[in-house]
Amino acid sequence: MAAEQMADRGEGPGQVPPARPLDSIDRDILRILQTDGRASVRAVAERVHVSRANAYARINRLVEDGVIRGFSARVNHERAGQGASAYITLKIVQNSWRTVREQLQALPGATHIALVSGDFDVLLLVHTPDNRALRELVLTRIQAIPEVLSTRTLLVFEETDLGPRPDRTAELA
């Protein structure tokens, strides 16, 4: 019976159920964790004025619902030995997105992959130790993927991380 109910809602193996609506406390918790992913449950609870048990349950629900995809550090790639960054645009064979995505995810230094509309199909952000490694990545790894029809590399001269800031109050509203 439960499997039938899941199928009726479009759920099944490998599918995530729709996220429940977020209230103002959930949005406040998200803002806090985006600013400081290392914040303790106790600190989060105090800042949103709920019990630790309530904050813990809400954070777990946000993780289970897929709203929070994980906790990570914002890295200065240059200081971490990844001094060359580039956005690479790809034109790919129609209907090959899933295959191409799997291959791009395996690339060293790939940090963001997006299927987009417009003059190209995929936007890929990579960080490599230097331009030689970037060239090798593009010419020998990416262009060797059979479904990739063409690439264009846009070298990043400078990056600014736009993490959550207090002046962006409507960000999660």
mmCIF file of C-alpha atoms in Angstrom:
data_model
loop_
_atom_site.group_PDB
_atom_site.id
_atom_site.type_symbol
_atom_site.label_atom_id
_atom_site.label_comp_id
_atom_site.label_asym_id
_atom_site.label_seq_id
_atom_site.Cartn_x
_atom_site.Cartn_y
_atom_site.Cartn_z
ATOM 1 C CA MET A 1 0.000 0.000 0.000
ATOM 2 C CA ALA A 2 2.793 2.449 0.890
ATOM 3 C CA ALA A 3 4.510 1.760 -2.445
ATOM 4 C CA GLU A 4 1.261 2.515 -4.281
ATOM 5 C CA GLN A 5 0.892 5.803 -2.406
ATOM 6 C CA MET A 6 4.483 6.737 -3.284
ATOM 7 C CA ALA A 7 3.847 5.905 -6.950
ATOM 8 C CA ASP A 8 0.699 8.053 -6.919
ATOM 9 C CA ARG A 9 2.738 11.003 -5.650
ATOM 10 C CA GLY A 10 5.451 10.469 -8.282
ATOM 11 C CA GLU A 11 7.862 9.025 -5.739
ATOM 12 C CA GLY A 12 9.828 5.876 -6.130
ATOM 13 C CA PRO A 13 13.331 4.488 -5.976
ATOM 14 C CA GLY A 14 15.809 7.309 -6.571
ATOM 15 C CA GLN A 15 13.103 9.988 -6.537
ATOM 16 C CA VAL A 16 12.860 12.621 -3.831
ATOM 17 C CA PRO A 17 9.393 13.530 -2.537
ATOM 18 C CA PRO A 18 8.388 17.179 -2.892
ATOM 19 C CA ALA A 19 9.796 19.411 -0.188
ATOM 20 C CA ARG A 20 7.449 20.636 2.489
ATOM 21 C CA PRO A 21 6.814 24.401 2.619
ATOM 22 C CA LEU A 22 9.356 26.452 4.581
ATOM 23 C CA ASP A 23 8.242 28.761 7.351
ATOM 24 C CA SER A 24 10.131 31.782 8.651
ATOM 25 C CA ILE A 25 12.048 29.708 11.215
ATOM 26 C CA ASP A 26 13.208 27.271 8.508
ATOM 27 C CA ARG A 27 14.372 30.208 6.357
ATOM 28 C CA ASP A 28 16.213 31.713 9.339
ATOM 29 C CA ILE A 29 17.916 28.371 9.990
ATOM 30 C CA LEU A 30 18.987 28.199 6.339
ATOM 31 C CA ARG A 31 20.431 31.721 6.484
ATOM 32 C CA ILE A 32 22.409 30.889 9.618
ATOM 33 C CA LEU A 33 23.786 27.642 8.187
ATOM 34 C CA GLN A 34 24.662 29.256 4.856
ATOM 35 C CA THR A 35 26.655 31.889 6.699
ATOM 36 C CA ASP A 36 28.233 29.416 9.128
ATOM 37 C CA GLY A 37 27.828 25.742 8.280
ATOM 38 C CA ARG A 38 29.707 24.920 11.487
ATOM 39 C CA ALA A 39 27.131 26.581 13.741
ATOM 40 C CA SER A 40 26.080 24.243 16.525
ATOM 41 C CA VAL A 41 22.467 23.155 16.883
ATOM 42 C CA ARG A 42 22.437 24.956 20.218
ATOM 43 C CA ALA A 43 23.605 28.232 18.635
ATOM 44 C CA VAL A 44 21.066 27.876 15.811
ATOM 45 C CA ALA A 45 18.269 27.173 18.310
ATOM 46 C CA GLU A 46 19.169 30.246 20.379
ATOM 47 C CA ARG A 47 19.267 32.518 17.320
ATOM 48 C CA VAL A 48 15.860 31.379 15.999
ATOM 49 C CA HIS A 49 14.304 31.149 19.481
ATOM 50 C CA VAL A 50 13.339 27.455 19.496
ATOM 51 C CA SER A 51 14.438 24.500 21.610
ATOM 52 C CA ARG A 52 17.524 22.506 20.625
ATOM 53 C CA ALA A 53 15.304 19.496 19.927
ATOM 54 C CA ASN A 54 13.121 21.592 17.612
ATOM 55 C CA ALA A 55 16.154 23.043 15.798
ATOM 56 C CA TYR A 56 17.682 19.557 15.458
ATOM 57 C CA ALA A 57 14.429 18.144 14.050
ATOM 58 C CA ARG A 58 14.044 21.049 11.612
ATOM 59 C CA ILE A 59 17.628 20.736 10.348
ATOM 60 C CA ASN A 60 17.179 16.981 9.876
ATOM 61 C CA ARG A 61 13.918 17.555 7.986
ATOM 62 C CA LEU A 62 15.615 20.121 5.744
ATOM 63 C CA VAL A 63 18.341 17.567 4.991
ATOM 64 C CA GLU A 64 15.866 14.714 4.419
ATOM 65 C CA ASP A 65 13.726 16.899 2.134
ATOM 66 C CA GLY A 66 16.802 17.766 0.082
ATOM 67 C CA VAL A 67 16.589 21.468 0.904
ATOM 68 C CA ILE A 68 20.010 21.248 2.548
ATOM 69 C CA ARG A 69 22.193 19.255 0.172
ATOM 70 C CA GLY A 70 25.195 19.140 2.463
ATOM 71 C CA PHE A 71 27.614 21.193 4.495
ATOM 72 C CA SER A 72 30.846 22.442 3.005
ATOM 73 C CA ALA A 73 33.616 24.990 3.235
ATOM 74 C CA ARG A 74 33.921 27.941 0.872
ATOM 75 C CA VAL A 75 37.409 27.521 -0.526
ATOM 76 C CA ASN A 76 39.837 30.102 -1.845
ATOM 77 C CA HIS A 77 40.902 27.996 -4.830
ATOM 78 C CA GLU A 78 44.038 29.987 -5.550
ATOM 79 C CA ARG A 79 45.335 29.554 -2.001
ATOM 80 C CA ALA A 80 44.418 25.861 -2.196
ATOM 81 C CA GLY A 81 46.719 25.351 -5.194
ATOM 82 C CA GLN A 82 44.012 25.665 -7.848
ATOM 83 C CA GLY A 83 45.155 28.970 -9.366
ATOM 84 C CA ALA A 84 43.500 28.607 -12.778
ATOM 85 C CA SER A 85 39.724 28.756 -13.017
ATOM 86 C CA ALA A 86 37.528 28.704 -16.091
ATOM 87 C CA TYR A 87 33.957 28.442 -17.207
ATOM 88 C CA ILE A 88 33.718 26.023 -20.091
ATOM 89 C CA THR A 89 30.695 26.065 -22.352
ATOM 90 C CA LEU A 90 29.814 22.860 -24.184
ATOM 91 C CA LYS A 91 27.547 22.046 -27.066
ATOM 92 C CA ILE A 92 26.480 18.425 -26.775
ATOM 93 C CA VAL A 93 24.568 15.832 -28.740
ATOM 94 C CA GLN A 94 20.840 16.196 -28.143
ATOM 95 C CA ASN A 95 19.526 13.898 -25.371
ATOM 96 C CA SER A 96 23.023 13.099 -24.064
ATOM 97 C CA TRP A 97 22.853 15.298 -20.945
ATOM 98 C CA ARG A 98 22.850 12.480 -18.379
ATOM 99 C CA THR A 99 25.768 10.680 -20.021
ATOM 100 C CA VAL A 100 27.795 13.870 -20.381
ATOM 101 C CA ARG A 101 26.997 14.970 -16.812
ATOM 102 C CA GLU A 102 28.328 11.680 -15.408
ATOM 103 C CA GLN A 103 31.584 12.093 -17.327
ATOM 104 C CA LEU A 104 31.986 15.743 -16.337
ATOM 105 C CA GLN A 105 31.379 14.936 -12.660
ATOM 106 C CA ALA A 106 34.400 12.615 -12.775
ATOM 107 C CA LEU A 107 36.740 15.368 -13.997
ATOM 108 C CA PRO A 108 39.351 16.658 -11.561
ATOM 109 C CA GLY A 109 38.567 20.220 -10.542
ATOM 110 C CA ALA A 110 34.963 20.276 -11.785
ATOM 111 C CA THR A 111 32.955 22.230 -9.211
ATOM 112 C CA HIS A 112 29.704 23.195 -10.940
ATOM 113 C CA ILE A 113 27.808 21.749 -13.881
ATOM 114 C CA ALA A 114 24.604 23.226 -15.299
ATOM 115 C CA LEU A 115 22.336 22.316 -18.206
ATOM 116 C CA VAL A 116 21.360 25.678 -19.672
ATOM 117 C CA SER A 117 19.465 27.222 -22.552
ATOM 118 C CA GLY A 118 20.950 29.492 -25.184
ATOM 119 C CA ASP A 119 23.876 29.244 -27.562
ATOM 120 C CA PHE A 120 25.391 26.297 -25.676
ATOM 121 C CA ASP A 121 24.004 23.402 -23.664
ATOM 122 C CA VAL A 122 26.256 22.976 -20.630
ATOM 123 C CA LEU A 123 28.143 25.390 -18.398
ATOM 124 C CA LEU A 124 31.007 23.860 -16.441
ATOM 125 C CA LEU A 125 33.146 25.574 -13.792
ATOM 126 C CA VAL A 126 36.584 24.069 -13.208
ATOM 127 C CA HIS A 127 39.557 24.879 -10.987
ATOM 128 C CA THR A 128 42.998 23.551 -11.927
ATOM 129 C CA PRO A 129 46.513 24.100 -10.602
ATOM 130 C CA ASP A 130 47.598 26.119 -13.661
ATOM 131 C CA ASN A 131 46.836 26.886 -17.304
ATOM 132 C CA ARG A 132 48.725 23.817 -18.526
ATOM 133 C CA ALA A 133 46.459 21.553 -16.453
ATOM 134 C CA LEU A 134 43.434 23.507 -17.693
ATOM 135 C CA ARG A 135 44.522 23.031 -21.302
ATOM 136 C CA GLU A 136 44.994 19.295 -20.752
ATOM 137 C CA LEU A 137 41.599 19.032 -19.087
ATOM 138 C CA VAL A 138 39.845 20.735 -21.999
ATOM 139 C CA LEU A 139 41.790 19.260 -24.906
ATOM 140 C CA THR A 140 42.327 15.695 -23.716
ATOM 141 C CA ARG A 141 39.491 14.979 -21.321
ATOM 142 C CA ILE A 142 36.464 17.102 -22.234
ATOM 143 C CA GLN A 143 36.897 17.173 -26.004
ATOM 144 C CA ALA A 144 37.442 13.400 -25.945
ATOM 145 C CA ILE A 145 33.884 12.838 -24.713
ATOM 146 C CA PRO A 146 32.069 11.593 -27.836
ATOM 147 C CA GLU A 147 28.848 13.508 -27.084
ATOM 148 C CA VAL A 148 30.681 16.857 -26.814
ATOM 149 C CA LEU A 149 30.376 18.675 -30.137
ATOM 150 C CA SER A 150 32.309 21.832 -29.207
ATOM 151 C CA THR A 151 33.714 23.769 -26.267
ATOM 152 C CA ARG A 152 34.594 27.339 -25.460
ATOM 153 C CA THR A 153 36.791 28.214 -22.484
ATOM 154 C CA LEU A 154 36.348 31.438 -20.552
ATOM 155 C CA LEU A 155 39.305 32.060 -18.252
ATOM 156 C CA VAL A 156 38.373 33.540 -14.871
ATOM 157 C CA PHE A 157 40.637 36.434 -13.896
ATOM 158 C CA GLU A 158 39.085 37.089 -10.497
ATOM 159 C CA GLU A 159 36.288 35.558 -8.423
ATOM 160 C CA THR A 160 34.087 36.949 -5.689
ATOM 161 C CA ASP A 161 32.065 34.557 -3.552
ATOM 162 C CA LEU A 162 28.566 35.940 -3.080
ATOM 163 C CA GLY A 163 27.652 33.956 -0.011
ATOM 164 C CA PRO A 164 24.650 35.026 2.044
ATOM 165 C CA ARG A 165 24.845 38.494 3.518
ATOM 166 C CA PRO A 166 22.583 40.257 6.003
ATOM 167 C CA ASP A 167 21.679 42.887 3.380
ATOM 168 C CA ARG A 168 20.048 40.191 1.210
ATOM 169 C CA THR A 169 17.029 39.622 3.417
ATOM 170 C CA ALA A 170 14.693 38.414 0.657
ATOM 171 C CA GLU A 171 17.159 35.765 -0.536
ATOM 172 C CA LEU A 172 15.220 32.804 0.822
ATOM 173 C CA ALA A 173 11.795 34.380 1.145
#
